[in-house]
GROMACS .gro file of C-alpha atoms in nm:
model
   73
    1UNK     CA    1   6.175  10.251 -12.634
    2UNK     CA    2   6.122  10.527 -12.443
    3UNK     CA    3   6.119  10.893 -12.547
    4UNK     CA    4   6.167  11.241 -12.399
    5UNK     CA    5   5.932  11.496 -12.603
    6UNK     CA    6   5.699  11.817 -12.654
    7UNK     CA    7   5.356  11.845 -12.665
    8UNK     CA    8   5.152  12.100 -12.765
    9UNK     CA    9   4.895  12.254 -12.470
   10UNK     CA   10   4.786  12.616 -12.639
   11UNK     CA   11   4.969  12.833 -12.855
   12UNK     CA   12   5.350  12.812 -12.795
   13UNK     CA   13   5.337  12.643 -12.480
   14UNK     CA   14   5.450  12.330 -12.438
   15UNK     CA   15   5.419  12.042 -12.217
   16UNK     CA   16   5.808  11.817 -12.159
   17UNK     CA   17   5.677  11.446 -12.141
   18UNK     CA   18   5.771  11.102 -12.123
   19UNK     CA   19   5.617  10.848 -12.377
   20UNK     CA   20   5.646  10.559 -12.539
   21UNK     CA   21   5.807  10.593 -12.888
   22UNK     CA   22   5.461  10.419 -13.070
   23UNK     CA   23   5.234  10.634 -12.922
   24UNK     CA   24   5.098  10.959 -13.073
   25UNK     CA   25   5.197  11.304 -12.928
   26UNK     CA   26   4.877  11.361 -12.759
   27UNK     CA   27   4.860  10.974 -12.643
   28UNK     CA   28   4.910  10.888 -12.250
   29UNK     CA   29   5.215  10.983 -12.134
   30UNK     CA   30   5.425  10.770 -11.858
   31UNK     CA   31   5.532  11.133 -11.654
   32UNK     CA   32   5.487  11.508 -11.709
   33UNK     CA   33   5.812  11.667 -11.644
   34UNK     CA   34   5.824  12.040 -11.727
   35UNK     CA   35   5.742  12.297 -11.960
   36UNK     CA   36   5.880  12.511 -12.238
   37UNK     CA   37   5.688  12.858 -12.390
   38UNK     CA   38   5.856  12.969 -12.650
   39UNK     CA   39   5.693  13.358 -12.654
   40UNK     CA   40   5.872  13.427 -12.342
   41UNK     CA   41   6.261  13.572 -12.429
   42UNK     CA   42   6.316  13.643 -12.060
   43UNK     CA   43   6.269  13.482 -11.712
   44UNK     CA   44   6.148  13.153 -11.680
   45UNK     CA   45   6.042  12.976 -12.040
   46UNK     CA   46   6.096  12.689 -11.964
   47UNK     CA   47   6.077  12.438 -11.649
   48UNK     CA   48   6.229  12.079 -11.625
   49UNK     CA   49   6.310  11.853 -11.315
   50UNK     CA   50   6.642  11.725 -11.409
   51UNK     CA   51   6.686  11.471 -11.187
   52UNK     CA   52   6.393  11.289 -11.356
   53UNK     CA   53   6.529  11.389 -11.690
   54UNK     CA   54   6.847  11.186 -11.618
   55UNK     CA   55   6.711  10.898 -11.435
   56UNK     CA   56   6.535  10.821 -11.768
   57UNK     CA   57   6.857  10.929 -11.974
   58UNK     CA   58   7.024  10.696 -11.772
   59UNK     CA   59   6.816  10.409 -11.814
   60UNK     CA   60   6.832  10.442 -12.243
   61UNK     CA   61   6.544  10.692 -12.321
   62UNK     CA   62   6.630  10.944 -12.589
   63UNK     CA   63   6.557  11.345 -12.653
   64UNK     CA   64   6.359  11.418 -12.903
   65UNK     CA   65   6.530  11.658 -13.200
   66UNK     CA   66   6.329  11.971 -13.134
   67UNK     CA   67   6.335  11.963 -12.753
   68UNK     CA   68   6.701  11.920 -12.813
   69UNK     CA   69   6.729  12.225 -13.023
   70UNK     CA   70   6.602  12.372 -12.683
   71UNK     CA   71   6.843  12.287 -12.448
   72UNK     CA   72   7.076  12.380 -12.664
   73UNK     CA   73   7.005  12.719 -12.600
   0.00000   0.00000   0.00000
């Protein structure tokens, strides 16, 4: 199963990838598809490319909880 999560890169900034659901955070990663920094409040925080989002969405991977919590905002 595939999975759509965050990794961490430096303090609060995080990397939006694509990953198996076995492998570690940190482990190889199938595609690198945005960003999120949480210290920013204004502007751009965070980055995705949606249409890749939802080709994988479509085809049965699933959001991980906390990156969730972040489009929910």
């Amino acid at each position: 199963m595939v999975v759509i999560r965050l990794s961490k890169k430096e303090n609060n900034f995080y990397f939006i990838n694509i990953i198996y659901k076995k492998k570690s955070v940190n482990g190889k990663i199938i595609k690198r598809i945005g960003f999120y920094n949480s210290l920013i409040n204004y502007g751009k925080s965070f980055f995705i490319n949606y249409k890749i989002l939802l080709f994988y969405i479509r085809n049965g991977a699933k959001m991980s909880k906390r990156l969730y919590s972040v489009f929910k905002i």
